[in-house]
Amino acid sequence: MIKVSVRRAGTGIAAASSLLVAAGAPMGCTFEAQDAGEDFSAEAEQALTPGSGTLALDGWTGSLRVMLSASTTDEFLRAGEILQMELPAWLLWDTLYPGTALPNDLARLQKLSATVNVAVVDKGTTVSTLKLPVASFSGADPYALDAITKSFIVPAKADWLKFEILVTDAAAPGVSKTIGQNELTTLPVFGGDLPDKSLLFDSVQTTKRQRVIEGDDPIAGAKLDVGYSDWRADVLVDKSAIDLQIGKAQTVTRFGFAIVPIYGKLVHEVSYGVYFDDGGGWRPEVALTPNGASRFLGANRTAYEGTIDVPAKARRMAMYAHVKSYLVADYTGIQSITEKWYQDGQKVQKAEAYDNPSGAFTNYDFSVSGP
């Protein structure tokens, strides 16, 4: 049976404090994942767990990706979380027999199998690999049929999970295909660096929110990674009201030639101010660095990131954010330009706003726990 101790989290998700899968196995090894069991949280009465979730192999977008398709918590993976993976039978079939019609035969499709190798990465180094064999099938028709792996628990020191899938067919023993790590997405894991934590400022539509992803409070004497999402910046400055036109161009329609507007890009510069009750008061504003491959948001999004060293004597923290938004005149790839309103690459400030919870002179307040 696998045991796991967890940190008590008063307002959020707990994080595991010990190696969780195959306790006692040497780092850097490969082993078959054990069943997660039913008494995952039995060691600590009322202690919160990182929850459980389902990973899915998705191929509908034309490229393969591993995604968190269901969770008892939120969109983030955490150390200590119980996971299993669903592999669509149609995708396994297409991997082995590309271009061949999917059999309308559940029994035949259940001859397919797979082993998912999950590489556990800590500080850029693979420290162990979990082997997840298919344990069951679920689904009533060929396109709804999923092969489901055994469950596993995300190890305590994980920063990232990388995946490799070996697909086989019991009806054709010589047939196999490996879907390599370079073909699949890599998923970040939070909670593997406690007492260091992560604070994300993001939004749901127009509602702003801020979360310590690992749960509970920032820790005195530890680091606090800060992320600020591109969508939150868009909401703050009301991107929809900003004129991004940079000129005009001629285009061809079915009615003949027409003059149409052309638009530039809106880019943000985000900084923050932070206060601690350690006697140092408010610190000067610090710029956050834009990251297009953020652990917080994933691909095709931008998070503005930085790290705060929480003072050892602090017990309270306050923050605000400051966003400046610029129009960048990018004419790259635009044909038949008739009017250029700006110079190539020119950057023009269009908006500026402070992110406070209730207007000027208010701040986002956080308790700070002792080390």
XYZ file of C-alpha atoms in Angstrom:
371
model
C 0.000 0.000 0.000
C 1.268 3.486 -0.815
C 1.220 6.019 2.000
C 1.541 9.750 1.591
C 1.823 12.537 4.108
C 0.420 15.907 3.139
C 0.735 19.480 4.319
C -2.396 20.968 5.807
C -3.754 23.627 3.461
C -6.270 26.021 4.921
C -7.450 27.603 1.674
C -6.310 25.490 -1.225
C -4.520 22.380 -2.366
C -2.007 20.464 -0.279
C 1.269 19.151 -1.624
C 3.057 15.907 -0.875
C 6.170 15.944 1.269
C 7.737 12.588 0.416
C 8.449 10.400 -2.609
C 5.100 8.872 -3.419
C 5.437 6.073 -5.910
C 7.326 2.895 -5.079
C 8.741 4.293 -1.868
C 12.334 3.267 -1.364
C 13.100 2.841 -5.083
C 16.391 4.476 -6.100
C 16.194 7.732 -8.051
C 16.697 7.402 -11.777
C 15.096 3.953 -11.999
C 12.187 2.621 -14.029
C 9.411 0.708 -12.326
C 5.788 -0.252 -12.800
C 3.442 2.128 -11.045
C 1.469 0.715 -8.161
C -2.257 1.125 -7.679
C -3.053 4.296 -5.814
C -5.265 2.515 -3.272
C -8.306 3.894 -1.516
C -6.846 5.302 1.733
C -4.599 7.935 0.158
C -5.415 10.532 2.833
C -5.835 8.190 5.773
C -2.664 9.263 7.562
C -3.806 12.787 8.390
C -7.348 13.445 9.532
C -8.846 16.490 7.746
C -5.608 17.068 5.808
C -6.288 18.100 2.233
C -4.874 16.089 -0.664
C -3.743 17.313 -4.076
C -6.761 15.508 -5.525
C -7.050 13.206 -8.498
C -7.439 13.556 -12.230
C -7.447 11.939 -15.635
C -4.921 12.552 -18.378
C -6.006 11.993 -21.965
C -4.148 11.416 -25.197
C -5.751 13.821 -27.654
C -5.311 13.589 -31.416
C -8.293 15.523 -32.752
C -6.282 18.704 -33.407
C -3.990 16.990 -35.947
C -1.080 16.765 -33.509
C -0.790 14.559 -30.454
C -0.907 16.021 -26.977
C -1.352 14.844 -23.417
C -3.859 16.957 -21.530
C -5.560 17.010 -18.154
C -9.120 16.154 -19.158
C -10.706 15.922 -15.701
C -9.657 16.889 -12.187
C -11.068 17.165 -8.699
C -9.089 20.390 -8.211
C -8.361 22.684 -11.151
C -6.259 22.871 -14.315
C -2.895 22.330 -12.572
C -1.072 19.095 -11.787
C 0.398 18.836 -8.310
C 2.854 16.577 -6.554
C 0.851 13.891 -4.780
C -2.026 13.916 -7.276
C -3.506 10.547 -8.262
C -3.654 10.190 -12.039
C -4.521 7.702 -14.742
C -4.453 8.109 -18.520
C -7.097 7.442 -21.167
C -5.919 6.374 -24.628
C -8.575 6.419 -27.390
C -8.729 3.063 -29.160
C -9.177 4.752 -32.537
C -5.932 6.657 -31.984
C -4.046 3.501 -30.971
C -5.378 1.780 -34.110
C -4.381 4.695 -36.313
C -0.913 4.693 -34.749
C -0.372 1.048 -35.673
C -2.370 0.951 -38.919
C -2.462 4.463 -40.417
C -4.966 4.899 -43.212
C -6.760 1.642 -42.357
C -10.445 1.738 -41.503
C -11.273 1.412 -37.808
C -12.902 -1.988 -37.134
C -16.495 -1.872 -35.956
C -15.628 -4.572 -33.438
C -15.032 -3.777 -29.765
C -13.502 -7.192 -29.087
C -10.930 -6.640 -31.854
C -10.053 -3.173 -30.615
C -9.563 -4.484 -27.098
C -6.697 -6.590 -28.470
C -4.809 -3.298 -28.686
C -2.713 -2.296 -25.724
C -0.149 0.250 -24.650
C 2.383 1.076 -21.979
C 2.836 4.702 -21.029
C 6.308 5.584 -19.760
C 6.125 8.697 -17.579
C 9.487 10.376 -17.068
C 9.650 12.357 -13.811
C 11.809 15.470 -14.242
C 13.290 17.445 -11.346
C 15.475 20.485 -11.992
C 15.889 19.484 -15.634
C 16.998 15.912 -14.875
C 14.920 12.759 -15.293
C 15.012 11.167 -11.838
C 12.696 8.191 -12.415
C 10.337 6.665 -14.968
C 6.942 5.153 -14.196
C 5.558 2.368 -16.382
C 1.768 2.530 -16.763
C 0.248 -0.519 -18.519
C -3.317 -0.506 -19.784
C -5.537 -2.004 -17.077
C -9.038 -1.787 -18.580
C -11.246 -0.504 -21.400
C -14.293 1.747 -21.259
C -16.760 2.778 -23.968
C -19.731 1.404 -25.868
C -18.693 2.016 -29.491
C -15.417 2.035 -31.428
C -14.917 5.791 -31.399
C -15.842 6.081 -27.698
C -13.650 3.179 -26.578
C -10.727 4.153 -24.333
C -7.859 2.085 -23.012
C -7.283 3.132 -19.389
C -3.933 2.774 -17.634
C -3.260 1.896 -14.030
C -3.291 4.864 -11.680
C -0.175 6.429 -10.191
C 0.764 9.182 -7.775
C 2.862 12.115 -8.971
C 6.172 11.959 -7.045
C 6.940 14.657 -4.516
C 9.935 16.234 -6.306
C 8.443 16.329 -9.805
C 8.690 19.588 -11.772
C 7.606 18.151 -15.141
C 6.150 14.938 -16.537
C 7.255 13.698 -19.968
C 5.493 10.895 -21.811
C 6.333 8.076 -24.202
C 3.783 5.490 -25.346
C 4.499 2.000 -26.685
C 1.471 0.718 -28.630
C 1.076 -3.028 -29.288
C -1.519 -5.463 -30.660
C -2.142 -8.897 -29.119
C -3.704 -9.985 -32.420
C -0.477 -9.166 -34.287
C 2.441 -9.811 -31.898
C 5.072 -8.441 -34.265
C 3.383 -5.066 -34.653
C 4.326 -2.163 -32.373
C 4.921 1.577 -32.541
C 6.425 4.038 -30.092
C 5.073 7.560 -29.757
C 8.130 9.437 -28.546
C 8.519 12.240 -26.038
C 9.171 14.693 -28.851
C 5.702 13.976 -30.253
C 3.843 14.598 -26.995
C 3.339 17.569 -24.721
C 5.259 17.911 -21.466
C 3.160 18.777 -18.417
C 4.334 20.974 -15.515
C 3.872 19.874 -11.919
C 3.489 22.264 -8.985
C 4.295 21.542 -5.365
C 7.581 19.774 -5.987
C 9.729 22.592 -4.597
C 8.131 23.305 -1.235
C 8.492 25.554 0.690
C 8.840 27.590 -2.538
C 5.411 28.321 -3.997
C 3.730 29.932 -7.029
C 1.294 32.851 -7.176
C -0.752 33.294 -10.351
C -2.751 36.382 -11.284
C -5.161 35.379 -14.066
C -8.794 35.860 -15.051
C -11.949 33.963 -15.903
C -13.559 36.045 -18.637
C -13.681 39.497 -16.976
C -13.337 38.246 -13.393
C -9.848 38.609 -11.960
C -8.473 35.997 -9.571
C -5.207 35.295 -7.776
C -4.138 31.916 -6.433
C -1.273 30.324 -4.559
C -1.231 27.178 -6.693
C 0.283 24.950 -4.006
C -2.369 26.141 -1.550
C -2.280 28.060 1.718
C 0.077 31.035 2.195
C 3.487 32.060 0.906
C 6.265 30.860 3.246
C 8.669 33.192 5.042
C 12.263 32.704 3.936
C 11.213 30.893 0.741
C 10.785 31.937 -2.875
C 7.481 32.887 -4.473
C 7.246 32.570 -8.255
C 4.802 35.140 -9.637
C 2.886 34.818 -12.895
C 0.578 37.393 -14.486
C -1.473 36.225 -17.467
C -1.831 37.939 -20.840
C -5.626 37.661 -20.663
C -5.698 39.432 -17.312
C -3.650 42.270 -18.789
C -6.107 42.417 -21.721
C -9.017 42.694 -19.276
C -7.301 45.306 -17.127
C -6.649 47.742 -19.996
C -9.827 46.730 -21.903
C -8.104 45.593 -25.075
C -11.422 45.591 -26.969
C -11.575 49.399 -26.712
C -8.049 50.021 -28.042
C -7.669 51.013 -31.704
C -5.016 48.715 -33.200
C -5.271 49.863 -36.807
C -1.874 50.660 -38.333
C -2.909 51.495 -41.904
C -4.772 50.240 -44.950
C -4.170 47.716 -47.695
C -5.751 46.719 -50.990
C -7.306 43.308 -51.313
C -9.284 41.402 -53.926
C -12.851 40.284 -53.246
C -15.434 38.668 -55.506
C -16.729 42.185 -56.198
C -13.303 43.483 -57.227
C -10.658 45.471 -55.397
C -11.320 46.846 -51.913
C -9.406 48.863 -49.327
C -9.334 47.220 -45.894
C -7.821 48.186 -42.525
C -4.689 46.427 -41.265
C -3.915 45.944 -37.598
C -0.835 45.762 -35.430
C -0.144 43.851 -32.210
C -0.813 44.880 -28.629
C 2.019 44.039 -26.235
C 2.062 44.564 -22.491
C 4.747 45.541 -20.031
C 3.837 44.306 -16.556
C 5.470 45.212 -13.266
C 4.506 44.806 -9.630
C 5.014 46.479 -6.304
C 5.248 44.431 -3.109
C 5.136 45.259 0.602
C 6.276 43.146 3.556
C 5.781 43.915 7.228
C 9.453 43.206 7.961
C 10.339 46.867 8.415
C 11.391 47.353 4.793
C 7.997 48.674 3.683
C 7.129 48.945 -0.011
C 9.792 47.827 -2.455
C 10.341 49.618 -5.794
C 8.345 48.284 -8.741
C 9.942 45.318 -10.499
C 9.306 44.369 -14.140
C 8.030 40.881 -14.920
C 9.541 39.001 -17.873
C 7.233 37.826 -20.693
C 7.388 34.059 -21.249
C 5.675 32.391 -24.210
C 6.342 28.890 -22.858
C 5.172 29.381 -19.314
C 4.549 26.639 -16.739
C 1.523 28.684 -15.711
C -0.263 28.927 -19.074
C 1.306 26.575 -21.602
C 1.781 27.070 -25.332
C 0.354 29.966 -27.360
C -0.068 32.146 -24.282
C 2.171 34.664 -22.552
C 2.736 34.889 -18.816
C 4.703 37.716 -17.241
C 6.916 36.129 -14.626
C 9.281 36.892 -11.784
C 10.431 35.574 -8.414
C 10.043 37.185 -4.996
C 12.304 36.311 -2.072
C 9.934 36.351 0.901
C 11.736 37.834 3.929
C 12.230 35.464 6.870
C 10.601 37.922 9.305
C 7.546 38.709 7.144
C 4.067 37.674 8.236
C 2.076 39.800 5.797
C 2.495 40.666 2.130
C 0.647 43.165 -0.075
C 0.894 43.534 -3.858
C -0.374 45.475 -6.831
C 0.400 45.202 -10.551
C 1.054 47.915 -13.121
C 0.377 47.341 -16.820
C 1.433 49.497 -19.758
C 0.139 48.480 -23.191
C 1.744 49.328 -26.515
C 0.693 49.073 -30.131
C 3.479 47.599 -32.257
C 3.267 48.411 -35.969
C 4.185 45.096 -37.580
C 3.700 45.148 -41.361
C 5.428 41.809 -41.924
C 3.708 39.679 -44.571
C 1.083 42.272 -45.481
C 0.742 42.783 -49.236
C -0.447 45.795 -51.237
C -0.225 48.331 -48.423
C -1.783 51.630 -49.438
C -1.309 53.561 -46.184
C 1.245 53.139 -43.407
C 0.325 55.120 -40.316
C 3.484 54.239 -38.428
C 7.088 53.372 -39.122
C 7.970 49.690 -39.359
C 8.214 48.276 -35.840
C 7.153 51.527 -34.189
C 5.910 51.117 -30.600
C 3.214 53.474 -29.303
C 1.767 53.435 -25.795
C -2.010 53.010 -25.906
C -3.046 52.296 -22.318
C -1.863 52.198 -18.721
C -3.621 50.807 -15.663
C -2.958 49.698 -12.107
C -4.290 46.348 -10.945
C -5.777 46.916 -7.475
C -8.665 44.960 -5.936
C -10.828 48.003 -5.148
C -9.274 50.980 -6.877
C -6.416 53.282 -5.955
C -4.596 52.729 -2.644
C -5.920 49.180 -2.244
C -3.769 46.095 -2.616
C -3.935 42.314 -2.770
C -3.157 41.102 0.757
C -1.654 37.728 1.705
C -0.725 36.191 5.006
C 2.807 34.797 5.209
C 3.389 31.584 7.139
C 6.481 31.069 9.249
C 9.181 28.682 7.984
